[in-house]
Coordinates of C-alpha atoms in Angstrom, one line a residue:
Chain A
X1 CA 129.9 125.6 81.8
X2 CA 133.3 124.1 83.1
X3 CA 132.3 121.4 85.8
X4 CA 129.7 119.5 83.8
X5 CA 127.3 117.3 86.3
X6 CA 126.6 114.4 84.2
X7 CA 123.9 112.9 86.9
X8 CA 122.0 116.7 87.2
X9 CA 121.6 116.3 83.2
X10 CA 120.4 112.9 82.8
X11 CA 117.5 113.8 85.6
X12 CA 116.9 116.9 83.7
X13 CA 116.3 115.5 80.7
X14 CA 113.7 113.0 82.1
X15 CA 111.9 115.5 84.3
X16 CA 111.6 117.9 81.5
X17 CA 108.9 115.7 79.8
X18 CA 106.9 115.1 83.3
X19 CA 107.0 119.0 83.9
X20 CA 105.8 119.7 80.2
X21 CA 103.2 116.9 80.1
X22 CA 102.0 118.4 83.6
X23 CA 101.8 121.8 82.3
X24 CA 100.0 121.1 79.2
X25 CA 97.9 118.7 81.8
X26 CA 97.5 122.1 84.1
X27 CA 96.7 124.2 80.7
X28 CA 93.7 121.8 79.7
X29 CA 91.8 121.3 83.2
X30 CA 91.8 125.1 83.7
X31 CA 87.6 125.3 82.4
X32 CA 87.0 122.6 85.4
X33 CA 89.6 122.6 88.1
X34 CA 92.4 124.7 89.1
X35 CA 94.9 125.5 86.6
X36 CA 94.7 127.5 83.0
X37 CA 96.9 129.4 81.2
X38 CA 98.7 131.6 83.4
X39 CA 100.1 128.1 85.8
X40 CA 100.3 126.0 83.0
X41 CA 102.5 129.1 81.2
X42 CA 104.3 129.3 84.1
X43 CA 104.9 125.7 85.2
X44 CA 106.5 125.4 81.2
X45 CA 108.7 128.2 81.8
X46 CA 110.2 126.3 84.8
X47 CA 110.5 123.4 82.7
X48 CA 113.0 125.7 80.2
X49 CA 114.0 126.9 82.9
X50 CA 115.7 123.6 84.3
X51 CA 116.9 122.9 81.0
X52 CA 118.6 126.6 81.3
X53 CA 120.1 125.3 84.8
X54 CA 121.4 121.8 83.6
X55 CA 123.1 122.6 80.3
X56 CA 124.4 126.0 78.7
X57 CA 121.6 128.9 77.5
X58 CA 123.4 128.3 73.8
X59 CA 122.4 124.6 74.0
X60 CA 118.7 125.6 74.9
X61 CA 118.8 127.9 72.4
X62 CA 119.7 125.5 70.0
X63 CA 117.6 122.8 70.8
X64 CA 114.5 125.3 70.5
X65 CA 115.1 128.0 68.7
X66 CA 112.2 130.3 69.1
X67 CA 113.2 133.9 70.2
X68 CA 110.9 134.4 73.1
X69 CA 109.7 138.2 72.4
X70 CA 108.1 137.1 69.4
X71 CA 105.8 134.3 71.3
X72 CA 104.8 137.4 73.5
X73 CA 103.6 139.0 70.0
X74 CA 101.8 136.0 69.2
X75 CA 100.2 135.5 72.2
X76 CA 98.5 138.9 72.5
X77 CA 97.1 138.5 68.8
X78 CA 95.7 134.8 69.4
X79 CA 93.8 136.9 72.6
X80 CA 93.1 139.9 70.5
X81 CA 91.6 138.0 67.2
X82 CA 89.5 135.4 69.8
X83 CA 88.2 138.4 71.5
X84 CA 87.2 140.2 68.7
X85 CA 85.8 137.1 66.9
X86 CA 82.7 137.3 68.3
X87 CA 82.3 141.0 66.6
X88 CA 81.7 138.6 63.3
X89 CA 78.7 137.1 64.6
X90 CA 77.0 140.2 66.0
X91 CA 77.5 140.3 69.5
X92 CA 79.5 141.9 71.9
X93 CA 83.6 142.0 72.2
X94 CA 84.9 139.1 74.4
X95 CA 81.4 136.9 73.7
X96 CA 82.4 133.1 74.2
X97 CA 80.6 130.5 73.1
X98 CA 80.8 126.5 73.4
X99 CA 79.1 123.6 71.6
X100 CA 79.8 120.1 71.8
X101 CA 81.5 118.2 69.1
X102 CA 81.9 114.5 68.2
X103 CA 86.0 114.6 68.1
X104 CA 87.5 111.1 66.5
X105 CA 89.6 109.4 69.7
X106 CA 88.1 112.0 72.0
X107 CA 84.6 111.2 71.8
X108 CA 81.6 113.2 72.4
X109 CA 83.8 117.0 73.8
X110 CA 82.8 120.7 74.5
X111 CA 85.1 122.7 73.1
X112 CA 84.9 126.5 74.6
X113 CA 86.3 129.3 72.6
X114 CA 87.7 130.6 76.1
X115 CA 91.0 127.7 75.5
X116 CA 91.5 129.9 72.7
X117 CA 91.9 132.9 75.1
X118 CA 93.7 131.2 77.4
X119 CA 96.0 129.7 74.7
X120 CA 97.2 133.8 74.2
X121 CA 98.0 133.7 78.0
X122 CA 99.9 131.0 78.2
X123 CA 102.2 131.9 75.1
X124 CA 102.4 135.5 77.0
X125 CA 103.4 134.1 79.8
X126 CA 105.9 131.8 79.1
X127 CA 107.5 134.5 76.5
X128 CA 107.7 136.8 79.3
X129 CA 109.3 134.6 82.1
X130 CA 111.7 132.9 79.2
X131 CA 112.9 136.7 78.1
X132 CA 113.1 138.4 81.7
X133 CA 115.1 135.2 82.6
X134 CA 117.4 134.8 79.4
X135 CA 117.9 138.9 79.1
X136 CA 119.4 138.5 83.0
X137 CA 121.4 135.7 82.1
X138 CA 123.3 136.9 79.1
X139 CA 124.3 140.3 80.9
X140 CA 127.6 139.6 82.5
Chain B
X1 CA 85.4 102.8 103.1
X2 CA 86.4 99.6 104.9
X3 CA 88.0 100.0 108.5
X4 CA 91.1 97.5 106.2
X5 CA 91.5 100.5 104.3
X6 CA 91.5 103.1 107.5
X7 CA 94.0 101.4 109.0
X8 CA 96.3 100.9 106.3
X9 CA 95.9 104.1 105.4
X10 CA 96.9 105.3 108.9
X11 CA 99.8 103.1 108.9
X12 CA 101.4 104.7 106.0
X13 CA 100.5 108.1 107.6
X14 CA 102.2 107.6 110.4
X15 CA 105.2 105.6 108.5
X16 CA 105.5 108.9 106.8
X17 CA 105.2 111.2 109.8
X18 CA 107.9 109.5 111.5
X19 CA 110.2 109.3 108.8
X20 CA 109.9 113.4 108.3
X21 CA 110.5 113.7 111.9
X22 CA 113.4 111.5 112.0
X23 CA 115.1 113.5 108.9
X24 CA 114.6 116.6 110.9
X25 CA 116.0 115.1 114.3
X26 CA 118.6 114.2 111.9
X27 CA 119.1 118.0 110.3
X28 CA 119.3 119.2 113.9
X29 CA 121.5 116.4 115.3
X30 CA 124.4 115.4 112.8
X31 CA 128.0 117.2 113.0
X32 CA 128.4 118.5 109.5
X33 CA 127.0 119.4 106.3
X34 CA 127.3 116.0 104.4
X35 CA 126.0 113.8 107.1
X36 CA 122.8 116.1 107.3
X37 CA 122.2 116.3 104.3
X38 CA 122.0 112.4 104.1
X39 CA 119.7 112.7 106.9
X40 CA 117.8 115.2 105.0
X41 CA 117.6 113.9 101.4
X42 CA 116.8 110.0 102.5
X43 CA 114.4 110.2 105.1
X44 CA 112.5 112.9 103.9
X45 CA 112.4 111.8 100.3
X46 CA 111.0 108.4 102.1
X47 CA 108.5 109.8 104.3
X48 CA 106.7 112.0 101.4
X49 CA 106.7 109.4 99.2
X50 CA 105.1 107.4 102.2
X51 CA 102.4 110.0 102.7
X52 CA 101.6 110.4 99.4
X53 CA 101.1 107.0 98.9
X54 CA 98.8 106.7 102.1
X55 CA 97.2 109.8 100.4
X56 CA 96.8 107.8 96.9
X57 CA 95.3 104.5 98.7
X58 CA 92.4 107.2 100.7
X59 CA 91.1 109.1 97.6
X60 CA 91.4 105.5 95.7
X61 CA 89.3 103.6 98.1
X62 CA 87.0 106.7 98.1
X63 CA 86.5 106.3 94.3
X64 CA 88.8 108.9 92.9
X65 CA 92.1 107.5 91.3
X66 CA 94.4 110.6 91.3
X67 CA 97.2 109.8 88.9
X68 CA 98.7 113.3 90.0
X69 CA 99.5 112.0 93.4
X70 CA 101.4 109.2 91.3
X71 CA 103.1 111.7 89.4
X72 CA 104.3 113.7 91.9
X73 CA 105.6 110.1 94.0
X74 CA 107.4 109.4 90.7
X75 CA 109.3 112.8 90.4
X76 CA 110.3 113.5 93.7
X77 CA 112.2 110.2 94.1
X78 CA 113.6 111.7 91.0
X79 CA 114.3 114.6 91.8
X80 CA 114.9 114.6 96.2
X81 CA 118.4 113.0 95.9
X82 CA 119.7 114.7 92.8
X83 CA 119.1 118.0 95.0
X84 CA 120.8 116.3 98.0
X85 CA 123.6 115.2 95.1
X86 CA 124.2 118.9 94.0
X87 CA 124.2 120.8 97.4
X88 CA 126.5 118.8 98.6
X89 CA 129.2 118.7 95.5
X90 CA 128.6 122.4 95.8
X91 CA 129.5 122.6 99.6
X92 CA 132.6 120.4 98.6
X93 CA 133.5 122.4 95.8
X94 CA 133.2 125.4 98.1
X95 CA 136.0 124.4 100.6
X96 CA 132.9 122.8 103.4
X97 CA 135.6 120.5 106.0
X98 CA 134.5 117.2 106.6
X99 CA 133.4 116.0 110.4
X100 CA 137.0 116.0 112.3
X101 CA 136.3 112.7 113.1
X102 CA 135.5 111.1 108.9
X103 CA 138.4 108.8 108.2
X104 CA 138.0 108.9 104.7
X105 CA 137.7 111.3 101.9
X106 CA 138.1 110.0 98.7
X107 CA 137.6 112.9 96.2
X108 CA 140.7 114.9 98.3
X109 CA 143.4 116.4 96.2
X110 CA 141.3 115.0 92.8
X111 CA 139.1 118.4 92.5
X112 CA 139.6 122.1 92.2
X113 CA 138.3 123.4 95.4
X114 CA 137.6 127.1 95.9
X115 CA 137.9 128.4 99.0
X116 CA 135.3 131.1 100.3
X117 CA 135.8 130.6 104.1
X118 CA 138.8 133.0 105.9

């Protein structure tokens, strides 16, 4: 990039963390309030995405160096192996379950295997966005 | 909820209101680009900020402290003038002319400017 903006890169750094902390924020409400994996995904891939817009797509890609396409991979299998988890226990495909646990810090917390699911959305989405969005900005 | 909180809370409402209405008086009123766009980026940043803050004190005094309404106060005065910052360096850098009547321009001759108009 020729004419660097010095002040649209300082606020770009800082508002990167707010808009990750909001998405991961987003991602864990989603069993109670609005949000989940596909707005959380989402609102992190506009995160990148500002990063993308302050600075240079090599400089993103250097500071995290994960090759989108592959998150997409991993993402599906996290969704596949949690659906088909509950085949182990003998019941059917895509059977959730929930307990609650006594987590150190946390306190007394239900964990639901349905994060897990949603854990494979959110890496699908933001591996999609990321790839549609870098694969249009390297053509030239 | 008391009737203190009401009205304070329909102070800053209003504060807010007026402020957004002024910025857009402002939009439709001033001569050129960069003197809207001051209009635009001040007053409105101020008069969301306002409402969300008369937002904030209601759910608060209602028993619900929504740190998200805090969050979002924080980033768009972050954010609000950096956006007014880059459209207008972009309209400069673009060949925009000043108001005929500005008396002073001091970033002439020091930049590149590309110009689309013609």
């Amino acid at each position: 990039m020729k004419n660097k903006d010095i002040i649209l890169q300082t606020i770009a750094k800082v508002v990167f963390f707010i808009i990750i902390l909001f998405s991961i924020h987003i991602f864990f409400e989603g069993h109670y309030r609005p949000g989940g994996g596909f707005v959380g995904g989402l609102v992190t891939a506009g995160g990148l995405v500002l990063l993308l817009l302050a600075y240079d797509l090599k400089t993103v890609k250097k500071l995290m160096p994960i090759n989108f396409r592959i998150l997409i991979g991993i993402g599906l299998a996290v969704a596949l192996l949690t659906a088909s988890a509950a085949m182990l226990f003998d019941v059917p495909f895509f059977t959730h379950a929930f307990d609650y646990f006594d987590l150190p810090l946390l306190g007394e917390t239900s964990l639901h295997s349905a994060a897990l699911f949603d854990l494979g959305v959110y890496l699908v989405v933001v591996g999609t966005t990321m790839t549609i969005i870098q694969t249009i900005g390297e053509s030239e | 909820m008391t009737e203190t909180v009401k009205i304070i809370v329909v102070v800053f409402l209003l504060i807010g209101a007026f402020f957004s209405l002024v910025a857009a008086l402002g939009v439709v009123r001033l001569p050129d680009v960069y003197t809207r766009n001051h209009a635009a980026s001040k007053s409105a940043t101020l008069g969301v900020m306002v409402i969300l803050i008369g937002t904030f004190i209601y759910f608060y005094a209602a028993g619900h402290s929504n740190t998200r309404l805090l969050l979002a106060l924080v980033f768009i005065f972050l954010t609000s003038p950096v956006g007014g910052h880059l459209i207008n360096r972009a309209a400069y850098y673009s060949g925009v002319k000043l108001w005929d009547k500005s008396i002073r321009d001091d970033l002439k001759g020091k930049v590149k400017i590309r110009n689309f108009e013609k």
